[in-house]
Coordinates of C-alpha atoms in Angstrom, one line a residue:
Chain A
M1 CA 8.6 -15.3 -22.9
S2 CA 11.7 -15.0 -25.0
E3 CA 14.4 -16.1 -27.2
Q4 CA 16.8 -16.8 -23.8
V5 CA 20.7 -16.5 -24.4
T6 CA 23.0 -20.2 -22.7
E7 CA 25.7 -18.8 -25.2
P8 CA 28.8 -16.6 -23.2
V9 CA 27.4 -13.5 -22.7
A10 CA 29.1 -10.2 -23.0
P11 CA 31.9 -9.6 -19.7
G12 CA 29.0 -6.2 -18.9
I13 CA 26.1 -8.7 -19.1
A14 CA 27.8 -11.0 -16.4
A15 CA 28.7 -8.8 -14.3
I16 CA 24.8 -7.3 -13.8
Q17 CA 24.0 -11.3 -13.6
Q18 CA 26.7 -11.7 -11.0
L19 CA 25.5 -8.2 -9.4
V20 CA 22.2 -8.8 -9.1
G21 CA 22.3 -12.4 -7.8
T22 CA 25.1 -11.3 -4.8
V23 CA 22.2 -8.0 -3.7
A24 CA 19.1 -11.2 -4.3
G25 CA 21.7 -13.0 -2.7
E26 CA 21.3 -11.1 0.1
A27 CA 17.8 -10.9 1.3
F28 CA 17.0 -14.9 0.1
G29 CA 20.0 -15.4 1.8
L30 CA 18.2 -14.0 5.8
A31 CA 14.9 -15.3 4.2
T32 CA 16.9 -18.6 4.2
R33 CA 18.7 -18.5 7.8
I34 CA 15.1 -17.2 9.4
A35 CA 12.8 -20.6 7.6
D36 CA 16.0 -22.6 9.3
E37 CA 15.3 -20.9 12.5
V38 CA 11.8 -21.8 12.1
T39 CA 11.8 -25.1 11.0
E40 CA 14.3 -26.0 13.9
V41 CA 11.5 -24.2 16.7
F42 CA 8.9 -25.9 14.7
N43 CA 10.8 -29.9 14.7
E44 CA 12.1 -29.3 18.4
R45 CA 8.3 -28.6 19.7
E46 CA 5.5 -30.2 19.3
A47 CA 3.3 -26.9 19.9
V48 CA 5.1 -23.9 18.6
R49 CA 3.4 -20.8 20.0
R50 CA 4.6 -17.2 19.3
T51 CA 6.6 -16.8 22.3
D52 CA 8.6 -19.7 20.8
L53 CA 10.0 -17.5 17.9
A54 CA 12.5 -15.0 19.7
G55 CA 15.3 -16.5 17.5
V56 CA 13.6 -15.0 14.8
G57 CA 13.8 -11.5 16.1
A58 CA 17.5 -11.9 17.3
M59 CA 18.9 -12.6 13.5
V60 CA 16.7 -10.1 11.9
L61 CA 17.6 -7.2 13.7
P62 CA 21.2 -7.2 13.6
A63 CA 20.5 -7.3 9.7
L64 CA 18.7 -4.1 10.2
A65 CA 21.1 -2.5 11.9
D66 CA 23.6 -2.6 9.4
P67 CA 24.4 0.3 8.0
E68 CA 25.5 -1.6 4.8
G69 CA 22.7 -4.0 4.6
R70 CA 20.2 -2.5 2.2
I71 CA 17.3 -4.9 3.9
Q72 CA 14.1 -2.8 4.8
G73 CA 12.1 -5.0 6.5
A74 CA 12.7 -9.1 7.4
G75 CA 10.9 -11.8 9.2
Y76 CA 8.3 -14.6 9.6
V77 CA 4.2 -15.4 8.5
A78 CA 2.9 -18.4 10.0
A79 CA 0.8 -20.2 8.1
V80 CA -2.4 -20.1 9.0
D81 CA -3.0 -22.4 12.3
A82 CA -0.1 -22.7 12.0
L83 CA 1.1 -21.2 15.3
A84 CA -0.8 -22.8 18.2
D85 CA -1.7 -19.9 19.9
S86 CA -2.9 -17.4 16.9
R87 CA -4.6 -18.6 14.0
W88 CA -2.8 -15.8 11.4
W89 CA 0.9 -14.3 12.5
L90 CA 3.2 -12.4 11.3
E91 CA 6.7 -12.3 13.8
W92 CA 8.0 -9.3 11.2
F93 CA 10.3 -6.3 11.9
M94 CA 11.2 -3.1 9.7
L95 CA 12.9 -0.3 9.8
R96 CA 10.6 2.9 10.1
N97 CA 12.1 6.5 10.5
G98 CA 15.7 4.5 10.3
S99 CA 15.1 2.4 13.6
P100 CA 13.6 -1.3 13.9
E101 CA 10.5 -2.0 15.2
R102 CA 8.1 -5.0 15.1
L103 CA 5.3 -4.6 12.6
I104 CA 1.8 -4.9 14.0
V105 CA -0.8 -5.6 11.8
D106 CA -4.4 -6.9 13.0
T107 CA -4.6 -10.6 13.3
D108 CA -8.0 -10.7 14.1
P109 CA -10.4 -12.0 11.5
R110 CA -13.3 -10.0 12.9
G111 CA -11.2 -7.0 13.0
E112 CA -12.0 -3.5 10.7
N113 CA -8.1 -4.4 9.6
F114 CA -7.5 -7.6 9.5
Y115 CA -4.2 -8.1 7.9
D116 CA -5.8 -10.8 5.8
Y117 CA -2.5 -12.3 4.0
E118 CA -3.4 -15.5 2.5
S119 CA -4.1 -14.7 -0.5
L120 CA -1.3 -12.2 -1.2
P121 CA 1.2 -13.1 -3.5
W122 CA 4.7 -12.8 -1.5
Y123 CA 2.8 -15.4 0.9
D124 CA 1.4 -17.4 -1.8
V125 CA 3.2 -18.2 -4.4
P126 CA 5.7 -19.8 -2.0
R127 CA 2.9 -21.9 -0.5
N128 CA 1.2 -23.1 -4.3
T129 CA 5.2 -23.3 -5.7
S130 CA 6.2 -24.9 -2.5
R131 CA 9.7 -22.4 -4.1
R132 CA 11.2 -18.6 -3.8
H133 CA 10.0 -16.4 -4.6
I134 CA 10.2 -12.8 -5.5
T135 CA 7.3 -10.4 -5.6
G136 CA 7.3 -6.6 -6.9
P137 CA 8.5 -3.8 -7.8
Y138 CA 5.0 -2.8 -5.9
V139 CA 3.7 -0.1 -3.9
D140 CA 3.5 -2.4 -0.6
Y141 CA 0.8 0.2 1.2
L142 CA 0.2 -2.8 4.4
C143 CA 3.9 -2.4 5.6
T144 CA 6.5 -0.6 3.7
D145 CA 5.0 1.9 2.5
D146 CA 6.8 2.2 -0.5
Y147 CA 8.0 1.2 -3.3
T148 CA 9.6 -2.5 -3.0
L149 CA 10.8 -6.1 -3.6
T150 CA 9.2 -8.9 -1.0
F151 CA 12.2 -11.9 -1.2
T152 CA 10.3 -15.3 0.4
V153 CA 11.0 -18.8 0.5
P154 CA 8.6 -21.2 1.9
V155 CA 9.1 -22.9 5.8
L156 CA 8.5 -26.3 5.0
V157 CA 8.7 -28.9 8.2
G158 CA 8.6 -32.4 7.2
G159 CA 7.1 -31.0 3.4
R160 CA 4.3 -29.7 5.4
F161 CA 3.7 -25.5 4.5
T162 CA 4.1 -23.8 7.9
G163 CA 4.5 -20.0 6.6
V164 CA 6.8 -18.2 4.4
A165 CA 10.0 -16.1 5.6
G166 CA 11.2 -13.2 3.9
A167 CA 12.7 -10.0 3.2
D168 CA 12.3 -6.8 2.0
L169 CA 14.4 -4.6 0.3
K170 CA 13.1 -0.5 -1.1
V171 CA 13.4 -0.8 -5.0
F172 CA 15.2 2.3 -4.4
A173 CA 18.4 0.2 -2.8
F174 CA 18.5 -2.2 -5.6
E175 CA 18.1 0.9 -8.3
K176 CA 21.3 2.1 -5.9
A177 CA 23.5 -1.0 -6.3
V178 CA 22.2 -2.0 -9.6
L179 CA 21.9 0.8 -11.7
P180 CA 25.8 2.0 -12.0
R181 CA 26.8 -1.8 -13.5
L182 CA 23.7 -1.3 -15.9
R183 CA 24.5 2.3 -17.4
A184 CA 28.5 0.7 -17.4
S185 CA 27.1 -2.1 -19.8
N186 CA 26.9 0.1 -22.8
H187 CA 23.5 -1.9 -23.8
T188 CA 19.8 -0.6 -23.6
M189 CA 18.4 -3.2 -20.9
A190 CA 15.8 -3.9 -17.7
I191 CA 15.6 -6.9 -15.4
V192 CA 12.7 -7.3 -15.4
N193 CA 10.3 -10.3 -13.3
A194 CA 8.3 -13.1 -14.1
Q195 CA 5.6 -10.9 -14.7
G196 CA 7.6 -9.0 -18.1
R197 CA 7.6 -6.3 -15.0
V198 CA 10.3 -3.6 -15.5
V199 CA 12.6 -4.0 -12.1
L200 CA 15.0 -1.9 -13.2
S201 CA 16.1 -0.4 -16.6
N202 CA 18.9 2.3 -18.5
S203 CA 15.9 3.2 -20.6
A204 CA 13.9 6.3 -19.4
R205 CA 11.2 5.1 -21.6
H206 CA 10.7 1.3 -19.5
V207 CA 11.6 2.4 -15.6
S208 CA 10.6 0.1 -12.8
G209 CA 7.6 -0.4 -12.5
T210 CA 5.8 -1.0 -16.5
L211 CA 5.8 -3.7 -17.7
L212 CA 7.5 -5.3 -21.1
R213 CA 4.6 -6.5 -23.7
S214 CA 7.5 -6.9 -26.3
P215 CA 8.8 -10.1 -25.2
D216 CA 10.9 -10.7 -28.7
S217 CA 14.0 -9.4 -27.7
T218 CA 16.8 -11.2 -26.2
S219 CA 16.9 -12.3 -22.5
Y220 CA 19.4 -13.8 -20.2
P221 CA 18.5 -15.3 -17.3
I222 CA 19.7 -13.9 -13.8
G223 CA 20.8 -17.4 -12.2
D224 CA 18.3 -19.3 -10.9
L225 CA 16.3 -16.3 -9.8
P226 CA 13.0 -15.2 -11.1
L227 CA 14.5 -12.9 -13.0
A228 CA 16.3 -11.9 -16.6
L229 CA 18.3 -9.7 -18.4
V230 CA 16.5 -8.1 -21.4
D231 CA 17.1 -6.1 -24.5
L232 CA 15.2 -3.2 -24.8
P233 CA 14.6 -2.3 -28.7
V234 CA 16.2 0.7 -29.1
R235 CA 14.1 3.8 -30.9
K236 CA 15.2 5.2 -33.8
S237 CA 14.9 9.0 -34.5
Chain B
M1 CA 13.7 38.4 -4.1
A2 CA 12.9 38.3 -7.8
L3 CA 10.9 35.7 -9.1
R4 CA 10.9 36.2 -12.6
F5 CA 10.3 33.1 -14.8
Y6 CA 8.0 31.5 -12.7
G7 CA 5.9 34.0 -12.0
S8 CA 2.9 34.0 -9.9
G9 CA 3.3 30.2 -9.6
A10 CA 6.5 30.2 -7.3
A11 CA 4.0 32.5 -5.3
A12 CA 2.6 28.9 -4.3
V13 CA 6.4 28.1 -3.1
F14 CA 6.4 30.4 -0.4
A15 CA 2.2 30.6 0.1
P16 CA 2.1 29.8 4.0
L17 CA 2.3 25.9 4.8
E18 CA -0.6 25.5 6.9
S19 CA -4.0 27.5 6.9
L20 CA -4.7 25.7 10.5
S21 CA -2.8 25.3 13.4
R22 CA -1.3 22.3 14.7
S23 CA -3.9 21.1 16.8
E24 CA -6.7 22.0 14.8
L25 CA -4.8 19.3 12.0
V26 CA -5.2 16.7 14.5
A27 CA -8.4 16.9 15.8
R28 CA -9.0 17.1 11.7
R29 CA -7.3 14.3 11.4
L30 CA -8.4 11.9 13.9
T31 CA -12.1 13.5 13.2
D32 CA -11.9 12.2 9.8
A33 CA -10.3 8.6 10.3
I34 CA -13.3 8.0 13.1
A35 CA -15.5 9.7 10.7
L36 CA -14.7 7.3 8.1
G37 CA -14.5 4.5 10.2
L38 CA -10.9 3.9 9.6
L39 CA -11.0 3.9 13.4
P40 CA -13.1 2.3 15.0
D41 CA -16.2 2.9 17.8
A42 CA -15.1 1.7 21.1
E43 CA -10.7 1.6 19.7
Q44 CA -8.1 2.8 22.0
L45 CA -6.3 6.1 20.6
P46 CA -2.3 5.4 21.6
G47 CA -1.7 7.2 24.5
E48 CA -0.5 11.6 24.7
A49 CA 3.2 10.3 23.8
D50 CA 2.3 8.3 21.5
L51 CA 0.1 9.9 19.9
A52 CA 2.7 13.2 20.0
G53 CA 5.8 11.0 18.2
I54 CA 3.1 9.7 15.4
F55 CA 2.1 13.6 14.2
G56 CA 5.4 14.7 15.3
V57 CA 3.9 17.4 17.2
S58 CA 4.3 18.5 21.2
T59 CA 2.1 16.6 23.8
T60 CA 0.6 20.0 24.5
T61 CA -0.6 20.0 21.0
I62 CA -2.4 16.2 21.1
R63 CA -3.7 17.4 24.3
E64 CA -5.6 20.4 22.9
A65 CA -6.5 18.6 20.4
L66 CA -7.9 15.4 22.0
S67 CA -9.5 18.4 24.3
S68 CA -11.7 19.7 20.9
L69 CA -12.7 15.8 19.9
R70 CA -14.3 15.2 23.7
L71 CA -16.1 18.3 23.5
R72 CA -17.5 17.5 20.4
G73 CA -18.5 13.6 22.1
L74 CA -15.9 11.3 19.7
I75 CA -13.9 10.6 22.2
D76 CA -14.7 9.1 26.2
T77 CA -11.2 9.5 28.2
R78 CA -11.2 7.2 30.9
R79 CA -8.9 7.6 34.3
G80 CA -6.8 5.2 36.1
R81 CA -5.7 1.9 35.5
G82 CA -7.2 0.6 31.8
G83 CA -7.8 4.8 30.8
G84 CA -7.4 6.2 28.0
S85 CA -8.9 7.9 25.5
F86 CA -11.6 5.4 23.1
V87 CA -13.6 6.2 19.8
R88 CA -17.1 7.2 20.3
A89 CA -17.9 6.2 17.7
Q90 CA -21.9 6.7 16.5
Q91 CA -23.5 7.0 12.6
T92 CA -25.8 9.9 13.4
I93 CA -22.3 12.2 15.0
S94 CA -20.0 10.8 11.5
T95 CA -23.3 12.2 9.5
E96 CA -23.5 15.4 11.2
I97 CA -19.5 15.9 11.2
V98 CA -19.7 15.9 7.6
R99 CA -22.7 18.1 7.3
D100 CA -21.1 20.7 9.2
R101 CA -17.8 19.9 7.2
L102 CA -20.2 20.4 4.0
D103 CA -21.9 23.6 5.3
E104 CA -18.0 25.2 5.6
L105 CA -17.1 24.5 1.6
S106 CA -18.8 26.9 -1.0
L107 CA -20.3 25.6 -4.7
A108 CA -17.0 26.0 -6.4
D109 CA -14.5 24.5 -3.7
L110 CA -16.9 20.8 -4.3
R111 CA -16.5 21.3 -7.4
D112 CA -12.3 21.9 -7.5
L113 CA -12.1 18.9 -4.5
G114 CA -14.0 16.7 -7.8
D115 CA -11.7 18.1 -10.0
H116 CA -8.7 17.2 -8.4
Y117 CA -10.1 14.0 -7.1
S118 CA -10.7 13.3 -11.3
A119 CA -7.1 14.2 -12.4
I120 CA -5.5 11.4 -9.9
A121 CA -8.7 8.4 -9.9
G122 CA -8.4 8.7 -13.4
T123 CA -4.7 9.1 -14.4
A124 CA -4.6 5.7 -12.0
A125 CA -6.7 4.1 -14.1
R126 CA -4.9 4.9 -16.7
L127 CA -1.3 3.6 -16.0
A128 CA -3.2 0.9 -14.1
A129 CA -4.1 -0.5 -17.4
E130 CA -1.0 0.3 -19.0
R131 CA 0.9 -1.9 -16.1
A132 CA -1.5 -4.8 -15.2
T133 CA -0.9 -8.2 -15.2
P134 CA -3.6 -10.8 -15.1
E135 CA -2.4 -11.2 -11.6
D136 CA -3.1 -7.8 -11.1
V137 CA -6.4 -7.9 -12.5
D138 CA -7.7 -10.9 -10.4
R139 CA -7.1 -9.1 -7.3
L140 CA -9.3 -5.5 -8.6
T141 CA -12.0 -8.4 -9.2
G142 CA -12.1 -9.3 -5.4
V143 CA -11.9 -5.8 -4.6
C144 CA -14.8 -5.5 -6.4
D145 CA -16.6 -8.4 -5.3
A146 CA -15.7 -7.0 -1.4
L147 CA -17.6 -4.3 -2.5
E148 CA -20.5 -6.0 -4.1
H149 CA -21.2 -8.0 -1.0
A150 CA -19.9 -4.9 1.8
E151 CA -23.3 -4.9 3.9
G152 CA -24.2 -1.1 5.5
A153 CA -22.5 2.1 5.4
G154 CA -19.0 1.8 6.8
A155 CA -18.3 -1.6 6.1
R156 CA -19.2 0.1 2.2
R157 CA -17.4 3.4 2.4
R158 CA -14.1 1.1 3.9
A159 CA -14.5 -1.1 0.3
D160 CA -14.5 1.4 -1.5
A161 CA -11.4 2.9 -0.7
Q162 CA -9.5 0.1 -0.7
F163 CA -11.0 -0.2 -4.2
H164 CA -9.1 2.9 -5.2
I165 CA -6.3 2.3 -3.0
E166 CA -5.9 -0.6 -5.1
V167 CA -6.2 1.1 -8.8
A168 CA -3.3 3.4 -7.3
A169 CA -1.0 0.2 -6.1
T170 CA -1.9 -1.2 -9.6
A171 CA -0.7 2.2 -11.6
Q172 CA 2.6 1.1 -9.6
S173 CA 2.6 4.5 -7.8
T174 CA 3.6 5.5 -4.9
R175 CA 2.5 8.6 -5.2
L176 CA -0.3 8.0 -6.7
Y177 CA -1.4 5.7 -3.7
R178 CA -0.6 8.5 -0.9
A179 CA -1.9 11.0 -2.7
E180 CA -5.4 8.5 -2.9
V181 CA -5.2 8.0 0.5
S182 CA -5.3 11.6 1.6
L183 CA -7.5 12.7 -0.2
Q184 CA -10.4 9.4 0.4
A185 CA -9.5 11.1 4.2
E186 CA -10.1 14.7 3.0
V187 CA -12.9 13.9 0.8
G188 CA -14.0 10.8 1.6
T189 CA -15.7 10.6 4.3
L190 CA -17.6 14.3 2.1
L191 CA -18.3 11.9 -1.0
W192 CA -19.8 9.3 0.8
L193 CA -22.7 11.2 2.7
A194 CA -24.3 11.2 -0.2
F195 CA -24.2 7.9 -0.7
G196 CA -24.2 4.2 1.2
D197 CA -28.1 3.3 0.4
D198 CA -28.5 0.5 -2.1
D199 CA -29.2 2.1 -4.7
S200 CA -25.9 4.2 -5.1
H201 CA -23.9 1.4 -3.7
R202 CA -25.8 -0.4 -6.8
L203 CA -24.5 1.8 -9.0
T204 CA -20.7 2.2 -7.3
V205 CA -19.8 -1.6 -8.1
Q206 CA -21.1 -1.4 -11.7
S207 CA -18.6 2.1 -12.1
C208 CA -16.0 -0.3 -10.3
R209 CA -16.6 -3.2 -12.6
E210 CA -16.1 -1.2 -15.7
V211 CA -12.8 0.8 -14.4
V212 CA -11.6 -3.1 -13.9
A213 CA -12.9 -4.3 -17.5
A214 CA -11.5 -1.8 -19.2
I215 CA -7.7 -2.5 -17.3
D216 CA -8.2 -5.9 -18.5
R217 CA -8.6 -4.7 -21.5
G218 CA -5.2 -2.6 -21.7
D219 CA -7.7 0.4 -22.1
S220 CA -6.5 3.1 -21.0
A221 CA -8.4 5.2 -22.3
A222 CA -12.1 3.3 -21.9
A223 CA -9.6 3.0 -17.3
R224 CA -9.5 7.1 -17.3
A225 CA -13.1 7.9 -19.1
A226 CA -14.8 5.5 -16.6
A227 CA -12.9 6.6 -13.2
E228 CA -13.2 9.9 -14.4
E229 CA -17.0 9.2 -14.7
R230 CA -17.1 8.2 -11.8
V231 CA -16.2 10.7 -9.4
A232 CA -18.1 13.3 -11.6
D233 CA -21.1 11.8 -10.6
S234 CA -19.7 11.3 -6.8
T235 CA -19.3 15.2 -7.0
T236 CA -22.5 16.2 -8.9
R237 CA -24.4 14.3 -6.0
L238 CA -22.7 16.4 -3.6
I239 CA -23.1 19.1 -4.7
D240 CA -26.6 18.3 -5.1
L241 CA -26.9 17.7 -1.4
R242 CA -24.5 20.8 -0.6
L243 CA -27.7 22.6 -2.3
T244 CA -30.3 20.8 -0.7
L245 CA -28.7 22.4 2.8
E246 CA -29.3 26.0 1.5
D247 CA -33.3 24.9 2.2

């Protein structure tokens, strides 16, 4: 979308790139561990049932309980018909009012509030691209009920898409972790996602959630994440 | 205490928190959910202790609320194994509830509700036009399609509510989304009283398409105008209906 810089960058910018990599790495790291666990279950069994997924909770609950952690929720969402005993299934755990609980949604397609996740970007993009994806920031009214970033990775078993594993981070948790470093950079900058939506910036005119429609500014990639650091135009008074 | 600078506006800060008792509030919330179809027929409600936890009130309060719902025939309570409270949602009961609610409101109250709703829906649509990606527009179009194909008043009402919630989510605003949900709960049933037939459904779908088209063009003024007009139209229909109750 914009001119990408591959030259050596200023130390302030390198520090932001590194910090964002660490924060995103925490969420993607957990998602990847869940994906590995689920893959192992699928490799061990002919037919996988909901009860075979107990390892997911065992992995997620300590992460949610970690007082230093930023994870708001995490788990595995099964591809349609991947499990033997339920066509749709979410093995997902989340913090609600500070305590962990399993997300309970209607997985019966005839139900009034059926949670049809197949078209949602955090599921759909990893399925279609076989790549990890960051969804958001978005108003997650189905799960966290808050302004959220969702990090998902595809669960591939012998090349077959078997669902996604993922973790949620509140936008506020991301902001708390990254904003001080962004402020210290002496640049007016934004971290934007692949759609050009601002995840976080240090400019009051480009707060989280706004779309950046003037992509002719310099941008710096953030590792191989679907995020970029963009110089914002400074408004002349 | 001097409240010099804020004048009488500050009085709102110190106004009583709620004029209804807690059990009335719980009963109203459940009644609206049943009338809106969020709690479908035959759905089992959580147990008293769980409900008390969910609403953050005592089990005595829950018991009072449930007993008023039972008196109005909105739930059945069965004892023993497999027992509990089950929703009884017949269309006629729903309509009756809404008519009763409508009868409690003055014409000025209804106009005021419309104004409030217009502020929320209009702003949500304006911001959505500023912040929607092509993927967001696709999703909104999908919700419009679902609305168009919805059959029956209940399904149409849910699809319409879904549309408004998606617009607020496209605006990237948690607060507008929450305001939208609480307005849906508060006035959604009322507004729907004057809707649901095929003609008004066609108009609803058409106005949703207009909002999405404006969002797609990134035309925030047109998106706001279309959303406001839609609310104004619903409010007028509702006030017309309220007027007929006087005959």
